[in-house]
Amino acid sequence: MATISYNPRQANNKTNQATKHGLILDEEIEGLIRVYKDGYIERPQIIPIVNSSIKQDLGVTARDVEATSGSIDQKWWLSCCNFSNVFLAGDSAGANIAYNVSIKLQDSNFLRPLQIKGLILIQPFFGGESRTSSEKHANQPINSALTLQASDTYWRLALPFGASRDHLLCNPLANSGLRQVKLPTTMVCVSEMDILKDRNLEFCSALAKGGKKVETFVYKGVGHAFQILYNYPYSQLRVQELLNNIKGFINQ
């Protein structure tokens, strides 16, 4: 999930003028995205549009990103990198992706000699049909990066049609989802003022009860994406704590 610093006064104002896509919106996260009934997606100009393709004039080819088994490129990587000491990390939706990638890779042999040693989840973006206390009662400041309404909309847009927020991609605790999961040692970073705080802590508790190694860190006085937006008085201090905790986790 790309986090955008959003000022509502800078967003495009809603008008009653009809467009070729109609007035009816299917979904909207104010200031970030509008999805119309006809499938058209509109994004305000404050959000940069990133082209996924690589410009040809940069001279980047498949050879630069893919090392064929036994090739000179692969031998170079093997000589310079310790593939038995790899960490997967992500924040918010990226942490959700890192978690789901990790559980799919634990039983895979095709990555050898690469070995996932640890998992770093920063404010993992999980959800569920049943509301947690922090989702229901956490007081969110105006500049909060994640509200409950926005969270619900993200999941409606991301999950398969007809799926609930108890889908395993959203809620790893649903239907005893952690019971058969294999995970490397996991670090979970939780923000005290994040609506996801209780859900993240429940996830950590479930990992520990399931016999999995987990280290939990709670950052006081800050909310979701504080390390990117610096939108809390304690953000800079907590970012330094976060970096120190990550370094300690990797080097232990």
Short mmCIF file of C-alpha atoms in Angstrom, two decimals:
data_model
loop_
_atom_site.label_atom_id
_atom_site.label_comp_id
_atom_site.label_asym_id
_atom_site.label_seq_id
_atom_site.Cartn_x
_atom_site.Cartn_y
_atom_site.Cartn_z
CA MET A 1 0.00 0.00 0.00
CA ALA A 2 1.55 3.29 -1.04
CA THR A 3 0.95 5.81 1.71
CA ILE A 4 0.11 9.33 0.55
CA SER A 5 0.29 12.45 2.71
CA TYR A 6 -3.16 13.86 2.11
CA ASN A 7 -4.62 17.28 2.86
CA PRO A 8 -8.40 17.28 2.20
CA ARG A 9 -8.27 20.93 1.18
CA GLN A 10 -5.92 20.05 -1.65
CA ALA A 11 -8.15 17.31 -3.01
CA ASN A 12 -10.42 17.76 -5.97
CA ASN A 13 -13.76 19.09 -4.80
CA LYS A 14 -16.83 16.98 -5.51
CA THR A 15 -19.28 18.61 -7.85
CA ASN A 16 -22.74 17.80 -9.09
CA GLN A 17 -21.63 18.04 -12.69
CA ALA A 18 -22.31 14.83 -14.57
CA THR A 19 -19.38 13.09 -16.22
CA LYS A 20 -19.32 10.45 -18.91
CA HIS A 21 -18.86 7.93 -16.12
CA GLY A 22 -21.98 9.02 -14.25
CA LEU A 23 -22.46 10.37 -10.76
CA ILE A 24 -22.67 7.03 -9.01
CA LEU A 25 -19.50 5.87 -7.32
CA ASP A 26 -18.93 2.22 -6.53
CA GLU A 27 -16.17 2.95 -3.99
CA GLU A 28 -14.25 6.01 -2.82
CA ILE A 29 -11.40 6.77 -0.47
CA GLU A 30 -11.64 10.53 -0.29
CA GLY A 31 -8.66 12.24 -1.85
CA LEU A 32 -7.05 8.98 -2.99
CA ILE A 33 -9.26 7.03 -5.36
CA ARG A 34 -12.74 6.90 -6.89
CA VAL A 35 -14.10 3.78 -8.56
CA TYR A 36 -17.17 4.31 -10.75
CA LYS A 37 -19.90 1.79 -11.50
CA ASP A 38 -18.66 1.44 -15.09
CA GLY A 39 -15.22 0.39 -13.80
CA TYR A 40 -13.48 3.68 -14.43
CA ILE A 41 -10.85 4.57 -11.79
CA GLU A 42 -10.07 8.19 -11.02
CA ARG A 43 -7.11 9.40 -9.01
CA PRO A 44 -6.52 13.04 -7.98
CA GLN A 45 -3.42 14.73 -9.39
CA ILE A 46 -1.76 14.76 -5.95
CA ILE A 47 -1.06 11.04 -6.42
CA PRO A 48 1.90 10.25 -8.70
CA ILE A 49 1.21 7.69 -11.43
CA VAL A 50 4.10 5.24 -11.65
CA ASN A 51 4.72 3.40 -14.90
CA SER A 52 5.70 -0.19 -14.21
CA SER A 53 7.69 -0.52 -17.44
CA ILE A 54 11.41 0.28 -17.60
CA LYS A 55 12.46 2.83 -20.18
CA GLN A 56 14.50 1.26 -22.95
CA ASP A 57 16.96 4.13 -23.01
CA LEU A 58 18.13 3.13 -19.52
CA GLY A 59 19.72 0.05 -21.04
CA VAL A 60 18.20 -2.33 -18.49
CA THR A 61 17.55 -5.82 -19.86
CA ALA A 62 16.31 -9.12 -18.49
CA ARG A 63 19.97 -10.09 -18.02
CA ASP A 64 20.22 -7.46 -15.30
CA VAL A 65 17.38 -8.87 -13.24
CA GLU A 66 17.53 -12.59 -13.91
CA ALA A 67 20.46 -14.87 -13.27
CA THR A 68 20.19 -18.20 -15.07
CA SER A 69 21.26 -21.23 -13.05
CA GLY A 70 24.99 -21.84 -13.55
CA SER A 71 25.50 -18.59 -15.43
CA ILE A 72 28.29 -16.08 -14.82
CA ASP A 73 25.69 -13.73 -13.34
CA GLN A 74 24.52 -16.30 -10.82
CA LYS A 75 28.09 -17.13 -9.81
CA TRP A 76 28.76 -13.43 -9.27
CA TRP A 77 25.71 -13.07 -7.02
CA LEU A 78 26.66 -16.20 -5.08
CA SER A 79 30.17 -14.88 -4.56
CA CYS A 80 28.97 -11.51 -3.23
CA CYS A 81 25.81 -12.33 -1.29
CA ASN A 82 24.92 -14.60 1.60
CA PHE A 83 21.68 -16.14 0.39
CA SER A 84 21.30 -18.11 3.61
CA ASN A 85 20.70 -14.86 5.48
CA VAL A 86 17.72 -13.28 3.69
CA PHE A 87 15.00 -11.27 5.41
CA LEU A 88 11.58 -10.48 3.97
CA ALA A 89 10.17 -7.13 5.10
CA GLY A 90 7.29 -4.81 4.39
CA ASP A 91 5.09 -2.15 5.95
CA SER A 92 1.29 -1.94 5.95
CA ALA A 93 0.02 -3.82 2.87
CA GLY A 94 3.64 -4.61 2.06
CA ALA A 95 3.87 -6.45 5.39
CA ASN A 96 0.75 -8.43 4.47
CA ILE A 97 2.42 -9.37 1.17
CA ALA A 98 5.68 -10.30 2.91
CA TYR A 99 3.77 -12.56 5.31
CA ASN A 100 1.80 -14.33 2.57
CA VAL A 101 4.91 -14.74 0.39
CA SER A 102 6.81 -16.18 3.34
CA ILE A 103 4.25 -18.88 4.13
CA LYS A 104 4.23 -19.96 0.48
CA LEU A 105 8.02 -20.18 0.34
CA GLN A 106 8.65 -22.20 3.50
CA ASP A 107 7.89 -25.50 1.78
CA SER A 108 9.58 -24.58 -1.48
CA ASN A 109 12.92 -25.96 -2.60
CA PHE A 110 13.25 -24.00 -5.82
CA LEU A 111 14.77 -21.00 -3.98
CA ARG A 112 17.90 -22.85 -2.92
CA PRO A 113 20.46 -21.66 -1.95
CA LEU A 114 18.27 -18.74 -0.83
CA GLN A 115 16.98 -19.19 2.72
CA ILE A 116 14.49 -16.90 4.46
CA LYS A 117 16.00 -16.31 7.88
CA GLY A 118 13.51 -13.79 9.22
CA LEU A 119 10.34 -11.86 8.58
CA ILE A 120 9.92 -8.15 9.43
CA LEU A 121 6.31 -6.94 9.51
CA ILE A 122 5.80 -3.21 10.13
CA GLN A 123 2.17 -2.40 11.01
CA PRO A 124 0.90 -5.36 8.94
CA PHE A 125 -2.34 -4.52 7.16
CA PHE A 126 -4.68 -7.29 8.26
CA GLY A 127 -8.43 -7.19 8.73
CA GLY A 128 -11.42 -9.23 9.80
CA GLU A 129 -15.18 -9.16 10.05
CA SER A 130 -15.17 -8.91 13.84
CA ARG A 131 -14.04 -5.47 15.00
CA THR A 132 -11.21 -5.13 17.50
CA SER A 133 -11.26 -2.58 20.31
CA SER A 134 -8.74 -0.31 18.62
CA GLU A 135 -10.74 -0.39 15.38
CA LYS A 136 -13.88 0.67 17.24
CA HIS A 137 -12.49 3.10 19.79
CA ALA A 138 -9.10 4.44 18.69
CA ASN A 139 -9.23 8.22 18.33
CA GLN A 140 -7.71 9.05 14.97
CA PRO A 141 -6.27 12.52 14.27
CA ILE A 142 -7.29 14.37 11.11
CA ASN A 143 -3.98 13.52 9.47
CA SER A 144 -4.28 9.79 10.18
CA ALA A 145 -2.97 7.61 7.36
CA LEU A 146 -5.56 4.88 7.94
CA THR A 147 -9.15 5.11 9.10
CA LEU A 148 -11.57 2.22 9.58
CA GLN A 149 -13.65 3.39 6.62
CA ALA A 150 -10.59 3.53 4.38
CA SER A 151 -9.45 0.11 5.60
CA ASP A 152 -12.81 -1.45 4.74
CA THR A 153 -12.75 0.14 1.29
CA TYR A 154 -9.24 -1.11 0.57
CA TRP A 155 -10.34 -4.65 1.38
CA ARG A 156 -13.49 -4.41 -0.75
CA LEU A 157 -11.29 -3.37 -3.67
CA ALA A 158 -8.59 -5.97 -3.03
CA LEU A 159 -10.38 -9.19 -2.08
CA PRO A 160 -11.99 -11.60 -4.55
CA PHE A 161 -15.57 -10.70 -5.42
CA GLY A 162 -17.94 -11.90 -2.71
CA ALA A 163 -15.18 -12.64 -0.19
CA SER A 164 -15.47 -11.36 3.37
CA ARG A 165 -12.72 -9.79 5.43
CA ASP A 166 -12.19 -13.23 6.98
CA HIS A 167 -10.53 -14.34 3.76
CA LEU A 168 -7.08 -15.70 4.68
CA LEU A 169 -5.33 -13.02 2.62
CA CYS A 170 -6.96 -10.48 4.91
CA ASN A 171 -7.33 -12.30 8.21
CA PRO A 172 -4.55 -14.83 8.92
CA LEU A 173 -6.32 -15.88 12.14
CA ALA A 174 -9.57 -16.91 10.43
CA ASN A 175 -10.43 -20.61 10.45
CA SER A 176 -7.32 -21.45 12.49
CA GLY A 177 -5.25 -20.16 9.59
CA LEU A 178 -1.99 -20.10 11.56
CA ARG A 179 -2.21 -23.71 12.72
CA GLN A 180 -0.41 -25.29 9.78
CA VAL A 181 1.65 -22.25 8.79
CA LYS A 182 5.46 -22.44 8.86
CA LEU A 183 7.21 -19.15 9.46
CA PRO A 184 10.77 -17.99 10.09
CA THR A 185 11.50 -15.93 13.20
CA THR A 186 9.18 -12.93 12.92
CA MET A 187 9.46 -9.32 14.04
CA VAL A 188 6.20 -7.36 14.29
CA CYS A 189 6.21 -3.57 14.69
CA VAL A 190 3.00 -2.12 16.14
CA SER A 191 1.96 1.54 16.48
CA GLU A 192 0.14 2.51 19.67
CA MET A 193 -2.31 4.87 17.93
CA ASP A 194 -2.92 2.67 14.88
CA ILE A 195 -6.43 1.25 14.39
CA LEU A 196 -4.61 -2.00 13.56
CA LYS A 197 -2.88 -2.12 16.97
CA ASP A 198 -5.11 -4.76 18.59
CA ARG A 199 -5.29 -6.86 15.43
CA ASN A 200 -1.50 -6.82 15.15
CA LEU A 201 -1.12 -7.78 18.83
CA GLU A 202 -3.64 -10.62 18.43
CA PHE A 203 -1.58 -11.86 15.49
CA CYS A 204 1.59 -11.80 17.62
CA SER A 205 -0.17 -13.64 20.45
CA ALA A 206 -1.42 -16.30 18.06
CA LEU A 207 2.09 -16.80 16.66
CA ALA A 208 3.51 -17.24 20.15
CA LYS A 209 0.75 -19.65 21.20
CA GLY A 210 1.41 -21.63 18.04
CA GLY A 211 5.02 -22.15 19.05
CA LYS A 212 6.42 -19.71 16.50
CA LYS A 213 9.25 -17.34 17.34
CA VAL A 214 7.98 -13.75 17.36
CA GLU A 215 9.40 -10.47 18.65
CA THR A 216 6.89 -7.67 19.19
CA PHE A 217 7.71 -3.96 19.39
CA VAL A 218 5.13 -1.27 20.21
CA TYR A 219 5.88 2.35 19.30
CA LYS A 220 4.15 4.79 21.61
CA GLY A 221 2.49 8.04 20.58
CA VAL A 222 2.43 7.34 16.84
CA GLY A 223 -0.02 5.87 14.34
CA HIS A 224 -0.05 4.08 11.02
CA ALA A 225 2.79 4.92 8.61
CA PHE A 226 4.47 7.30 11.06
CA GLN A 227 7.86 6.26 9.66
CA ILE A 228 6.91 7.62 6.24
CA LEU A 229 4.64 10.57 6.93
CA TYR A 230 6.32 11.94 10.06
CA ASN A 231 2.84 13.21 11.04
CA TYR A 232 3.18 12.77 14.81
CA PRO A 233 5.29 14.75 17.31
CA TYR A 234 7.22 11.60 18.26
CA SER A 235 7.68 10.30 14.71
CA GLN A 236 11.38 11.08 14.38
CA LEU A 237 12.23 9.53 17.74
CA ARG A 238 10.15 6.42 17.02
CA VAL A 239 11.73 6.01 13.57
CA GLN A 240 15.14 5.82 15.21
CA GLU A 241 13.80 3.22 17.64
CA LEU A 242 12.35 1.27 14.71
CA LEU A 243 15.65 1.27 12.83
CA ASN A 244 17.57 0.18 15.92
CA ASN A 245 15.09 -2.65 16.54
CA ILE A 246 15.36 -3.84 12.95
CA LYS A 247 19.16 -3.78 13.08
CA GLY A 248 19.11 -5.73 16.34
CA PHE A 249 16.69 -8.30 14.91
CA ILE A 250 18.78 -8.87 11.80
CA ASN A 251 22.12 -9.05 13.62
CA GLN A 252 21.08 -11.26 16.53
#
